[in-house]
Amino acid sequence: MTRPNRGTGLAGSSVVPYPHGGLGRHPHLPPGERLRVLLVEDDEGDAFLVGELLAETNSMIDLLVATSLSEARQRVTGVDCVLLDLGLPDAQGLDGLRQVLEMASGAAVCVLTGRSDEHLGIVAVAEGAQDYLVKGQVDGVLLTRALRYAVERKRADENARRLREVELRQAESARLERGLLPQPLMTTDQVAVHTFYRPGRHAALIGGDFYDVVQTRPDRVDLIVGDVCGHGVDEAALGVELRVAWRALVLAGVPDDEVLPALEQVLMSERRLQEIFATVATARLDLGANRAVVRLAG
């Protein structure tokens, strides 16, 4: 890097760098527009020069300096970008880059090294670095732009990754929910079963909703619709247990007044937390008399 000229700027005011470089906080700049950059560099002269380059361009970047990887590990929390030299006392080359990528998973990482090696730069970017900069080939404007672009690329990558995770969870939940649906046990043609489901939120996880329909006699159909509080695999599994228990009780001919109390015993023994509850509605359809008996519990 070429050492910048020190003196007055375009407006005639002096550029005063920090001891290790970096521009001090300006009271009139919105905090959201500033970046926190951690420079991992053991050469004090190079660290000072980076700070002067950023200060010269009025970059709105707060620069922190660590002289080793172990020191960087203590200071990496809350930074937007890590500017890494590949020659450190406790890490060399790509091994240091891999360690920084692991410790700073939420921050962008740019390499700033004296090695003008195109192959090494390609490998570093392939490993996960957002950019590969060579000392002596960057000025303040280029360095500032590279840091800001790196942070935005990292944010875009994180947003794309989170979106993909949500899409995968939704697809997996939909497959799992389809697999948990019951097969109505019916032979009559007097009643047809149609189901409709609408999730209560766009990114809904698998929930504890359940239903079942069983024909227990030629002229009688029993059905249940229930919901276990919460969303997740545990709630869905509990819903399936309640549905299966209800079907077993109804097919076994257990008296009507004893079905829901027995179902409550299953709920209390199988729930993982005491505050977990369920609401159910059961109906017994008398096809010959064209009437129904409905029971609600919760």
PDB file of C-alpha atoms in Angstrom:
ATOM      1  CA  MET A   1       0.000   0.000   0.000  1.00  0.00           C
ATOM      2  CA  THR A   2       1.178   3.522  -0.698  1.00  0.00           C
ATOM      3  CA  ARG A   3       1.346   5.693   2.396  1.00  0.00           C
ATOM      4  CA  PRO A   4      -1.204   8.515   1.979  1.00  0.00           C
ATOM      5  CA  ASN A   5      -0.198  12.151   2.244  1.00  0.00           C
ATOM      6  CA  ARG A   6      -1.049  13.623   5.605  1.00  0.00           C
ATOM      7  CA  GLY A   7      -2.339  17.162   5.934  1.00  0.00           C
ATOM      8  CA  THR A   8      -5.531  18.942   5.060  1.00  0.00           C
ATOM      9  CA  GLY A   9      -8.468  17.509   3.178  1.00  0.00           C
ATOM     10  CA  LEU A  10     -10.574  19.159   0.492  1.00  0.00           C
ATOM     11  CA  ALA A  11     -12.329  21.310   3.055  1.00  0.00           C
ATOM     12  CA  GLY A  12      -9.059  22.348   4.640  1.00  0.00           C
ATOM     13  CA  SER A  13      -9.480  20.295   7.846  1.00  0.00           C
ATOM     14  CA  SER A  14      -6.756  17.957   9.039  1.00  0.00           C
ATOM     15  CA  VAL A  15      -7.243  14.179   8.967  1.00  0.00           C
ATOM     16  CA  VAL A  16      -6.348  12.892  12.406  1.00  0.00           C
ATOM     17  CA  PRO A  17      -6.029   9.105  12.572  1.00  0.00           C
ATOM     18  CA  TYR A  18      -6.246   6.893  15.616  1.00  0.00           C
ATOM     19  CA  PRO A  19      -2.941   5.543  17.009  1.00  0.00           C
ATOM     20  CA  HIS A  20      -3.562   2.370  15.005  1.00  0.00           C
ATOM     21  CA  GLY A  21      -5.619   4.108  12.320  1.00  0.00           C
ATOM     22  CA  GLY A  22      -9.327   4.436  11.829  1.00  0.00           C
ATOM     23  CA  LEU A  23     -11.553   7.476  11.968  1.00  0.00           C
ATOM     24  CA  GLY A  24     -13.027   8.563  15.273  1.00  0.00           C
ATOM     25  CA  ARG A  25     -16.790   8.564  15.803  1.00  0.00           C
ATOM     26  CA  HIS A  26     -18.410  11.606  14.219  1.00  0.00           C
ATOM     27  CA  PRO A  27     -21.264  12.982  16.373  1.00  0.00           C
ATOM     28  CA  HIS A  28     -23.412  13.851  13.330  1.00  0.00           C
ATOM     29  CA  LEU A  29     -23.218  10.496  11.506  1.00  0.00           C
ATOM     30  CA  PRO A  30     -26.105   8.033  11.981  1.00  0.00           C
ATOM     31  CA  PRO A  31     -24.828   4.962  13.892  1.00  0.00           C
ATOM     32  CA  GLY A  32     -26.535   2.601  11.421  1.00  0.00           C
ATOM     33  CA  GLU A  33     -24.303   3.793   8.573  1.00  0.00           C
ATOM     34  CA  ARG A  34     -21.053   2.896  10.315  1.00  0.00           C
ATOM     35  CA  LEU A  35     -19.216  -0.393  10.087  1.00  0.00           C
ATOM     36  CA  ARG A  36     -17.086  -2.084  12.719  1.00  0.00           C
ATOM     37  CA  VAL A  37     -14.034  -3.716  11.146  1.00  0.00           C
ATOM     38  CA  LEU A  38     -11.539  -5.894  12.989  1.00  0.00           C
ATOM     39  CA  LEU A  39      -8.065  -5.793  11.429  1.00  0.00           C
ATOM     40  CA  VAL A  40      -5.993  -8.855  12.345  1.00  0.00           C
ATOM     41  CA  GLU A  41      -2.453  -7.707  11.617  1.00  0.00           C
ATOM     42  CA  ASP A  42       0.754  -8.194  13.616  1.00  0.00           C
ATOM     43  CA  ASP A  43       2.743  -5.513  11.774  1.00  0.00           C
ATOM     44  CA  GLU A  44       2.158  -2.206  13.567  1.00  0.00           C
ATOM     45  CA  GLY A  45       3.179  -0.165  10.523  1.00  0.00           C
ATOM     46  CA  ASP A  46       0.738  -1.942   8.227  1.00  0.00           C
ATOM     47  CA  ALA A  47      -2.032  -1.609  10.821  1.00  0.00           C
ATOM     48  CA  PHE A  48      -1.346   2.121  11.130  1.00  0.00           C
ATOM     49  CA  LEU A  49      -1.388   2.513   7.354  1.00  0.00           C
ATOM     50  CA  VAL A  50      -4.762   0.758   7.031  1.00  0.00           C
ATOM     51  CA  GLY A  51      -6.171   3.153   9.590  1.00  0.00           C
ATOM     52  CA  GLU A  52      -4.798   6.151   7.708  1.00  0.00           C
ATOM     53  CA  LEU A  53      -6.269   4.933   4.427  1.00  0.00           C
ATOM     54  CA  LEU A  54      -9.702   4.629   6.028  1.00  0.00           C
ATOM     55  CA  ALA A  55      -9.358   7.963   7.821  1.00  0.00           C
ATOM     56  CA  GLU A  56      -8.296   9.739   4.625  1.00  0.00           C
ATOM     57  CA  THR A  57     -11.500   8.720   2.833  1.00  0.00           C
ATOM     58  CA  ASN A  58     -13.812   9.604   5.735  1.00  0.00           C
ATOM     59  CA  SER A  59     -14.998   5.995   5.485  1.00  0.00           C
ATOM     60  CA  MET A  60     -17.373   5.897   8.490  1.00  0.00           C
ATOM     61  CA  ILE A  61     -15.596   2.711   9.592  1.00  0.00           C
ATOM     62  CA  ASP A  62     -14.591   2.058  13.195  1.00  0.00           C
ATOM     63  CA  LEU A  63     -11.345   0.084  13.113  1.00  0.00           C
ATOM     64  CA  LEU A  64     -10.326  -2.380  15.803  1.00  0.00           C
ATOM     65  CA  VAL A  65      -6.907  -3.994  15.700  1.00  0.00           C
ATOM     66  CA  ALA A  66      -5.796  -7.432  16.903  1.00  0.00           C
ATOM     67  CA  THR A  67      -2.198  -8.561  16.540  1.00  0.00           C
ATOM     68  CA  SER A  68      -2.886 -12.312  16.723  1.00  0.00           C
ATOM     69  CA  LEU A  69      -5.616 -14.828  16.117  1.00  0.00           C
ATOM     70  CA  SER A  70      -6.092 -15.431  19.839  1.00  0.00           C
ATOM     71  CA  GLU A  71      -6.588 -11.713  20.414  1.00  0.00           C
ATOM     72  CA  ALA A  72      -8.989 -11.550  17.469  1.00  0.00           C
ATOM     73  CA  ARG A  73     -11.046 -14.317  19.041  1.00  0.00           C
ATOM     74  CA  GLN A  74     -11.650 -12.062  22.054  1.00  0.00           C
ATOM     75  CA  ARG A  75     -12.579  -8.980  19.986  1.00  0.00           C
ATOM     76  CA  VAL A  76     -14.576 -10.433  17.094  1.00  0.00           C
ATOM     77  CA  THR A  77     -17.985 -10.131  18.766  1.00  0.00           C
ATOM     78  CA  GLY A  78     -20.143  -7.477  17.139  1.00  0.00           C
ATOM     79  CA  VAL A  79     -17.903  -6.674  14.164  1.00  0.00           C
ATOM     80  CA  ASP A  80     -19.293  -6.430  10.627  1.00  0.00           C
ATOM     81  CA  CYS A  81     -16.102  -7.472   8.836  1.00  0.00           C
ATOM     82  CA  VAL A  82     -12.732  -9.029   9.610  1.00  0.00           C
ATOM     83  CA  LEU A  83      -9.729  -7.822   7.593  1.00  0.00           C
ATOM     84  CA  LEU A  84      -7.183 -10.630   7.877  1.00  0.00           C
ATOM     85  CA  ASP A  85      -3.464 -10.864   7.209  1.00  0.00           C
ATOM     86  CA  LEU A  86      -2.428 -14.414   6.293  1.00  0.00           C
ATOM     87  CA  GLY A  87       0.892 -14.196   8.145  1.00  0.00           C
ATOM     88  CA  LEU A  88       0.222 -14.135  11.899  1.00  0.00           C
ATOM     89  CA  PRO A  89       2.283 -15.340  14.857  1.00  0.00           C
ATOM     90  CA  ASP A  90      -0.237 -18.076  15.717  1.00  0.00           C
ATOM     91  CA  ALA A  91      -1.697 -18.857  12.263  1.00  0.00           C
ATOM     92  CA  GLN A  92      -0.337 -18.971   8.740  1.00  0.00           C
ATOM     93  CA  GLY A  93      -2.028 -18.982   5.344  1.00  0.00           C
ATOM     94  CA  LEU A  94      -5.376 -20.606   4.755  1.00  0.00           C
ATOM     95  CA  ASP A  95      -5.360 -22.253   8.179  1.00  0.00           C
ATOM     96  CA  GLY A  96      -5.763 -18.813   9.766  1.00  0.00           C
ATOM     97  CA  LEU A  97      -8.528 -17.964   7.304  1.00  0.00           C
ATOM     98  CA  ARG A  98     -10.438 -21.132   8.173  1.00  0.00           C
ATOM     99  CA  GLN A  99     -10.183 -20.371  11.885  1.00  0.00           C
ATOM    100  CA  VAL A 100     -11.434 -16.805  11.375  1.00  0.00           C
ATOM    101  CA  LEU A 101     -14.338 -17.999   9.228  1.00  0.00           C
ATOM    102  CA  GLU A 102     -15.300 -20.375  12.017  1.00  0.00           C
ATOM    103  CA  MET A 103     -15.069 -17.827  14.822  1.00  0.00           C
ATOM    104  CA  ALA A 104     -16.714 -14.970  12.863  1.00  0.00           C
ATOM    105  CA  SER A 105     -19.580 -16.844  11.223  1.00  0.00           C
ATOM    106  CA  GLY A 106     -21.829 -13.776  11.140  1.00  0.00           C
ATOM    107  CA  ALA A 107     -19.221 -11.326   9.816  1.00  0.00           C
ATOM    108  CA  ALA A 108     -17.729 -10.819   6.387  1.00  0.00           C
ATOM    109  CA  VAL A 109     -14.058 -11.786   6.023  1.00  0.00           C
ATOM    110  CA  CYS A 110     -11.592 -10.107   3.650  1.00  0.00           C
ATOM    111  CA  VAL A 111      -7.981 -11.137   3.205  1.00  0.00           C
ATOM    112  CA  LEU A 112      -5.349  -8.355   3.162  1.00  0.00           C
ATOM    113  CA  THR A 113      -1.923  -9.824   2.505  1.00  0.00           C
ATOM    114  CA  GLY A 114       1.397  -8.995   0.957  1.00  0.00           C
ATOM    115  CA  ARG A 115       1.304 -12.146  -1.210  1.00  0.00           C
ATOM    116  CA  SER A 116       0.250 -11.308  -4.768  1.00  0.00           C
ATOM    117  CA  ASP A 117      -0.770 -14.855  -5.602  1.00  0.00           C
ATOM    118  CA  GLU A 118      -3.790 -15.225  -7.905  1.00  0.00           C
ATOM    119  CA  HIS A 119      -4.177 -18.927  -7.142  1.00  0.00           C
ATOM    120  CA  LEU A 120      -4.111 -18.280  -3.402  1.00  0.00           C
ATOM    121  CA  GLY A 121      -6.739 -15.570  -3.857  1.00  0.00           C
ATOM    122  CA  ILE A 122      -9.026 -17.956  -5.735  1.00  0.00           C
ATOM    123  CA  VAL A 123      -8.635 -20.604  -3.045  1.00  0.00           C
ATOM    124  CA  ALA A 124      -9.249 -18.058  -0.263  1.00  0.00           C
ATOM    125  CA  VAL A 125     -12.518 -16.921  -1.867  1.00  0.00           C
ATOM    126  CA  ALA A 126     -13.507 -20.551  -2.413  1.00  0.00           C
ATOM    127  CA  GLU A 127     -12.920 -21.164   1.301  1.00  0.00           C
ATOM    128  CA  GLY A 128     -15.406 -18.410   2.173  1.00  0.00           C
ATOM    129  CA  ALA A 129     -13.555 -15.066   2.088  1.00  0.00           C
ATOM    130  CA  GLN A 130     -15.532 -12.236   0.487  1.00  0.00           C
ATOM    131  CA  ASP A 131     -12.459 -10.636  -1.100  1.00  0.00           C
ATOM    132  CA  TYR A 132      -8.674 -10.972  -1.501  1.00  0.00           C
ATOM    133  CA  LEU A 133      -6.706  -7.710  -1.320  1.00  0.00           C
ATOM    134  CA  VAL A 134      -2.959  -7.243  -1.790  1.00  0.00           C
ATOM    135  CA  LYS A 135      -0.999  -4.723   0.220  1.00  0.00           C
ATOM    136  CA  GLY A 136       0.458  -2.009  -1.985  1.00  0.00           C
ATOM    137  CA  GLN A 137      -2.338  -2.391  -4.559  1.00  0.00           C
ATOM    138  CA  VAL A 138      -5.177  -0.713  -2.690  1.00  0.00           C
ATOM    139  CA  ASP A 139      -5.838   2.876  -1.726  1.00  0.00           C
ATOM    140  CA  GLY A 140      -8.341   4.245   0.750  1.00  0.00           C
ATOM    141  CA  VAL A 141     -11.238   4.411  -1.700  1.00  0.00           C
ATOM    142  CA  LEU A 142     -10.713   0.854  -2.941  1.00  0.00           C
ATOM    143  CA  LEU A 143     -10.279  -0.496   0.582  1.00  0.00           C
ATOM    144  CA  THR A 144     -13.421   1.229   1.847  1.00  0.00           C
ATOM    145  CA  ARG A 145     -15.436   0.021  -1.141  1.00  0.00           C
ATOM    146  CA  ALA A 146     -14.142  -3.537  -0.747  1.00  0.00           C
ATOM    147  CA  LEU A 147     -15.091  -3.636   2.940  1.00  0.00           C
ATOM    148  CA  ARG A 148     -18.599  -2.278   2.359  1.00  0.00           C
ATOM    149  CA  TYR A 149     -19.228  -4.568  -0.616  1.00  0.00           C
ATOM    150  CA  ALA A 150     -17.997  -7.532   1.408  1.00  0.00           C
ATOM    151  CA  VAL A 151     -20.412  -6.754   4.240  1.00  0.00           C
ATOM    152  CA  GLU A 152     -23.342  -6.431   1.812  1.00  0.00           C
ATOM    153  CA  ARG A 153     -22.421  -9.704   0.058  1.00  0.00           C
ATOM    154  CA  LYS A 154     -22.259 -11.445   3.410  1.00  0.00           C
ATOM    155  CA  ARG A 155     -25.679 -10.097   4.375  1.00  0.00           C
ATOM    156  CA  ALA A 156     -27.130 -11.172   1.034  1.00  0.00           C
ATOM    157  CA  ASP A 157     -25.650 -14.657   1.451  1.00  0.00           C
ATOM    158  CA  GLU A 158     -27.061 -14.918   4.970  1.00  0.00           C
ATOM    159  CA  ASN A 159     -30.508 -13.800   3.810  1.00  0.00           C
ATOM    160  CA  ALA A 160     -30.458 -16.318   0.958  1.00  0.00           C
ATOM    161  CA  ARG A 161     -29.370 -19.070   3.343  1.00  0.00           C
ATOM    162  CA  ARG A 162     -32.122 -18.261   5.843  1.00  0.00           C
ATOM    163  CA  LEU A 163     -34.726 -18.152   3.061  1.00  0.00           C
ATOM    164  CA  ARG A 164     -33.577 -21.527   1.810  1.00  0.00           C
ATOM    165  CA  GLU A 165     -33.770 -22.975   5.325  1.00  0.00           C
ATOM    166  CA  VAL A 166     -37.336 -21.691   5.715  1.00  0.00           C
ATOM    167  CA  GLU A 167     -38.323 -23.187   2.375  1.00  0.00           C
ATOM    168  CA  LEU A 168     -36.795 -26.544   3.302  1.00  0.00           C
ATOM    169  CA  ARG A 169     -38.547 -26.538   6.694  1.00  0.00           C
ATOM    170  CA  GLN A 170     -41.860 -25.718   5.065  1.00  0.00           C
ATOM    171  CA  ALA A 171     -41.457 -28.497   2.496  1.00  0.00           C
ATOM    172  CA  GLU A 172     -40.417 -30.996   5.173  1.00  0.00           C
ATOM    173  CA  SER A 173     -43.316 -29.970   7.398  1.00  0.00           C
ATOM    174  CA  ALA A 174     -45.751 -30.397   4.513  1.00  0.00           C
ATOM    175  CA  ARG A 175     -44.408 -33.891   3.753  1.00  0.00           C
ATOM    176  CA  LEU A 176     -44.529 -34.863   7.408  1.00  0.00           C
ATOM    177  CA  GLU A 177     -48.048 -33.533   7.860  1.00  0.00           C
ATOM    178  CA  ARG A 178     -49.248 -35.488   4.821  1.00  0.00           C
ATOM    179  CA  GLY A 179     -47.669 -38.605   6.276  1.00  0.00           C
ATOM    180  CA  LEU A 180     -49.487 -38.101   9.597  1.00  0.00           C
ATOM    181  CA  LEU A 181     -52.951 -37.752   8.060  1.00  0.00           C
ATOM    182  CA  PRO A 182     -55.363 -40.580   8.921  1.00  0.00           C
ATOM    183  CA  GLN A 183     -57.219 -42.832   6.515  1.00  0.00           C
ATOM    184  CA  PRO A 184     -60.950 -42.516   7.347  1.00  0.00           C
ATOM    185  CA  LEU A 185     -62.393 -45.925   8.244  1.00  0.00           C
ATOM    186  CA  MET A 186     -65.760 -45.844   6.443  1.00  0.00           C
ATOM    187  CA  THR A 187     -67.914 -48.013   4.206  1.00  0.00           C
ATOM    188  CA  THR A 188     -71.100 -45.943   3.947  1.00  0.00           C
ATOM    189  CA  ASP A 189     -71.874 -43.774   0.943  1.00  0.00           C
ATOM    190  CA  GLN A 190     -74.249 -41.568   2.919  1.00  0.00           C
ATOM    191  CA  VAL A 191     -71.374 -39.466   4.246  1.00  0.00           C
ATOM    192  CA  ALA A 192     -68.309 -38.177   2.386  1.00  0.00           C
ATOM    193  CA  VAL A 193     -65.208 -36.808   4.099  1.00  0.00           C
ATOM    194  CA  HIS A 194     -63.490 -33.699   2.704  1.00  0.00           C
ATOM    195  CA  THR A 195     -60.646 -31.963   4.526  1.00  0.00           C
ATOM    196  CA  PHE A 196     -59.365 -28.391   4.282  1.00  0.00           C
ATOM    197  CA  TYR A 197     -56.376 -26.902   6.075  1.00  0.00           C
ATOM    198  CA  ARG A 198     -55.063 -23.336   6.160  1.00  0.00           C
ATOM    199  CA  PRO A 199     -51.964 -22.541   8.269  1.00  0.00           C
ATOM    200  CA  GLY A 200     -52.256 -19.594  10.608  1.00  0.00           C
ATOM    201  CA  ARG A 201     -48.961 -18.035   9.460  1.00  0.00           C
ATOM    202  CA  HIS A 202     -46.825 -18.014   6.327  1.00  0.00           C
ATOM    203  CA  ALA A 203     -43.814 -19.808   7.810  1.00  0.00           C
ATOM    204  CA  ALA A 204     -45.908 -22.231   9.875  1.00  0.00           C
ATOM    205  CA  LEU A 205     -44.089 -25.196  11.325  1.00  0.00           C
ATOM    206  CA  ILE A 206     -45.770 -28.543  11.627  1.00  0.00           C
ATOM    207  CA  GLY A 207     -48.494 -28.278  14.230  1.00  0.00           C
ATOM    208  CA  GLY A 208     -50.547 -30.409  16.587  1.00  0.00           C
ATOM    209  CA  ASP A 209     -53.810 -30.371  14.617  1.00  0.00           C
ATOM    210  CA  PHE A 210     -55.429 -33.762  14.115  1.00  0.00           C
ATOM    211  CA  TYR A 211     -58.685 -35.355  13.022  1.00  0.00           C
ATOM    212  CA  ASP A 212     -60.139 -38.800  12.393  1.00  0.00           C
ATOM    213  CA  VAL A 213     -63.345 -40.383  11.101  1.00  0.00           C
ATOM    214  CA  VAL A 214     -64.479 -43.920  11.985  1.00  0.00           C
ATOM    215  CA  GLN A 215     -67.660 -45.795  11.104  1.00  0.00           C
ATOM    216  CA  THR A 216     -68.445 -47.996  14.118  1.00  0.00           C
ATOM    217  CA  ARG A 217     -71.798 -49.356  12.923  1.00  0.00           C
ATOM    218  CA  PRO A 218     -73.693 -49.315   9.603  1.00  0.00           C
ATOM    219  CA  ASP A 219     -75.766 -46.384  10.846  1.00  0.00           C
ATOM    220  CA  ARG A 220     -73.186 -44.584  13.013  1.00  0.00           C
ATOM    221  CA  VAL A 221     -70.097 -42.496  12.238  1.00  0.00           C
ATOM    222  CA  ASP A 222     -67.766 -41.009  14.872  1.00  0.00           C
ATOM    223  CA  LEU A 223     -65.388 -38.157  14.199  1.00  0.00           C
ATOM    224  CA  ILE A 224     -62.914 -36.019  16.123  1.00  0.00           C
ATOM    225  CA  VAL A 225     -61.155 -32.717  15.410  1.00  0.00           C
ATOM    226  CA  GLY A 226     -58.434 -31.621  17.834  1.00  0.00           C
ATOM    227  CA  ASP A 227     -55.491 -29.332  18.333  1.00  0.00           C
ATOM    228  CA  VAL A 228     -52.485 -29.624  20.644  1.00  0.00           C
ATOM    229  CA  CYS A 229     -51.157 -26.196  21.643  1.00  0.00           C
ATOM    230  CA  GLY A 230     -47.900 -25.142  20.018  1.00  0.00           C
ATOM    231  CA  HIS A 231     -46.077 -25.929  16.786  1.00  0.00           C
ATOM    232  CA  GLY A 232     -43.364 -28.495  16.229  1.00  0.00           C
ATOM    233  CA  VAL A 233     -42.591 -32.166  15.932  1.00  0.00           C
ATOM    234  CA  ASP A 234     -43.360 -32.893  19.604  1.00  0.00           C
ATOM    235  CA  GLU A 235     -46.817 -31.344  19.329  1.00  0.00           C
ATOM    236  CA  ALA A 236     -47.514 -33.186  16.066  1.00  0.00           C
ATOM    237  CA  ALA A 237     -46.458 -36.497  17.618  1.00  0.00           C
ATOM    238  CA  LEU A 238     -48.710 -35.885  20.621  1.00  0.00           C
ATOM    239  CA  GLY A 239     -51.598 -35.110  18.270  1.00  0.00           C
ATOM    240  CA  VAL A 240     -51.075 -38.422  16.485  1.00  0.00           C
ATOM    241  CA  GLU A 241     -51.005 -40.275  19.829  1.00  0.00           C
ATOM    242  CA  LEU A 242     -54.315 -38.695  20.839  1.00  0.00           C
ATOM    243  CA  ARG A 243     -55.869 -39.516  17.480  1.00  0.00           C
ATOM    244  CA  VAL A 244     -54.758 -43.145  17.594  1.00  0.00           C
ATOM    245  CA  ALA A 245     -55.903 -43.476  21.202  1.00  0.00           C
ATOM    246  CA  TRP A 246     -59.317 -42.033  20.309  1.00  0.00           C
ATOM    247  CA  ARG A 247     -59.716 -44.456  17.389  1.00  0.00           C
ATOM    248  CA  ALA A 248     -58.787 -47.414  19.598  1.00  0.00           C
ATOM    249  CA  LEU A 249     -61.253 -46.362  22.294  1.00  0.00           C
ATOM    250  CA  VAL A 250     -64.106 -45.862  19.827  1.00  0.00           C
ATOM    251  CA  LEU A 251     -63.485 -49.118  17.981  1.00  0.00           C
ATOM    252  CA  ALA A 252     -63.255 -50.967  21.297  1.00  0.00           C
ATOM    253  CA  GLY A 253     -66.782 -49.802  22.160  1.00  0.00           C
ATOM    254  CA  VAL A 254     -65.800 -47.791  25.231  1.00  0.00           C
ATOM    255  CA  PRO A 255     -68.881 -45.912  26.562  1.00  0.00           C
ATOM    256  CA  ASP A 256     -69.185 -42.351  25.257  1.00  0.00           C
ATOM    257  CA  ASP A 257     -68.812 -40.726  28.677  1.00  0.00           C
ATOM    258  CA  GLU A 258     -65.486 -42.504  29.226  1.00  0.00           C
ATOM    259  CA  VAL A 259     -63.761 -41.708  25.917  1.00  0.00           C
ATOM    260  CA  LEU A 260     -62.693 -38.118  26.590  1.00  0.00           C
ATOM    261  CA  PRO A 261     -61.549 -38.782  30.198  1.00  0.00           C
ATOM    262  CA  ALA A 262     -59.421 -41.645  28.877  1.00  0.00           C
ATOM    263  CA  LEU A 263     -58.043 -39.347  26.169  1.00  0.00           C
ATOM    264  CA  GLU A 264     -57.118 -36.834  28.849  1.00  0.00           C
ATOM    265  CA  GLN A 265     -55.142 -39.495  30.714  1.00  0.00           C
ATOM    266  CA  VAL A 266     -53.154 -40.155  27.523  1.00  0.00           C
ATOM    267  CA  LEU A 267     -52.478 -36.437  27.155  1.00  0.00           C
ATOM    268  CA  MET A 268     -51.281 -36.042  30.743  1.00  0.00           C
ATOM    269  CA  SER A 269     -48.965 -39.046  30.557  1.00  0.00           C
ATOM    270  CA  GLU A 270     -47.446 -38.245  27.142  1.00  0.00           C
ATOM    271  CA  ARG A 271     -47.011 -34.438  27.189  1.00  0.00           C
ATOM    272  CA  ARG A 272     -43.478 -33.152  27.751  1.00  0.00           C
ATOM    273  CA  LEU A 273     -44.549 -30.093  29.773  1.00  0.00           C
ATOM    274  CA  GLN A 274     -47.361 -29.659  32.268  1.00  0.00           C
ATOM    275  CA  GLU A 275     -48.655 -26.543  30.514  1.00  0.00           C
ATOM    276  CA  ILE A 276     -49.277 -28.445  27.257  1.00  0.00           C
ATOM    277  CA  PHE A 277     -53.015 -28.791  26.625  1.00  0.00           C
ATOM    278  CA  ALA A 278     -55.320 -29.872  23.812  1.00  0.00           C
ATOM    279  CA  THR A 279     -58.794 -28.915  22.623  1.00  0.00           C
ATOM    280  CA  VAL A 280     -61.072 -31.423  20.899  1.00  0.00           C
ATOM    281  CA  ALA A 281     -64.524 -31.627  19.388  1.00  0.00           C
ATOM    282  CA  THR A 282     -66.118 -35.047  18.866  1.00  0.00           C
ATOM    283  CA  ALA A 283     -69.321 -35.864  17.056  1.00  0.00           C
ATOM    284  CA  ARG A 284     -71.338 -39.046  16.790  1.00  0.00           C
ATOM    285  CA  LEU A 285     -73.551 -39.078  13.689  1.00  0.00           C
ATOM    286  CA  ASP A 286     -76.705 -41.195  13.813  1.00  0.00           C
ATOM    287  CA  LEU A 287     -77.347 -41.697  10.096  1.00  0.00           C
ATOM    288  CA  GLY A 288     -80.730 -43.358  10.595  1.00  0.00           C
ATOM    289  CA  ALA A 289     -82.133 -40.625  12.850  1.00  0.00           C
ATOM    290  CA  ASN A 290     -80.297 -37.836  11.007  1.00  0.00           C
ATOM    291  CA  ARG A 291     -78.947 -36.346  14.259  1.00  0.00           C
ATOM    292  CA  ALA A 292     -75.615 -35.828  15.942  1.00  0.00           C
ATOM    293  CA  VAL A 293     -74.254 -35.644  19.474  1.00  0.00           C
ATOM    294  CA  VAL A 294     -71.348 -33.196  19.851  1.00  0.00           C
ATOM    295  CA  ARG A 295     -68.914 -33.073  22.747  1.00  0.00           C
ATOM    296  CA  LEU A 296     -66.377 -30.291  23.335  1.00  0.00           C
ATOM    297  CA  ALA A 297     -63.390 -30.481  25.680  1.00  0.00           C
ATOM    298  CA  GLY A 298     -60.264 -28.443  26.310  1.00  0.00           C
TER     299      GLY A 298
END
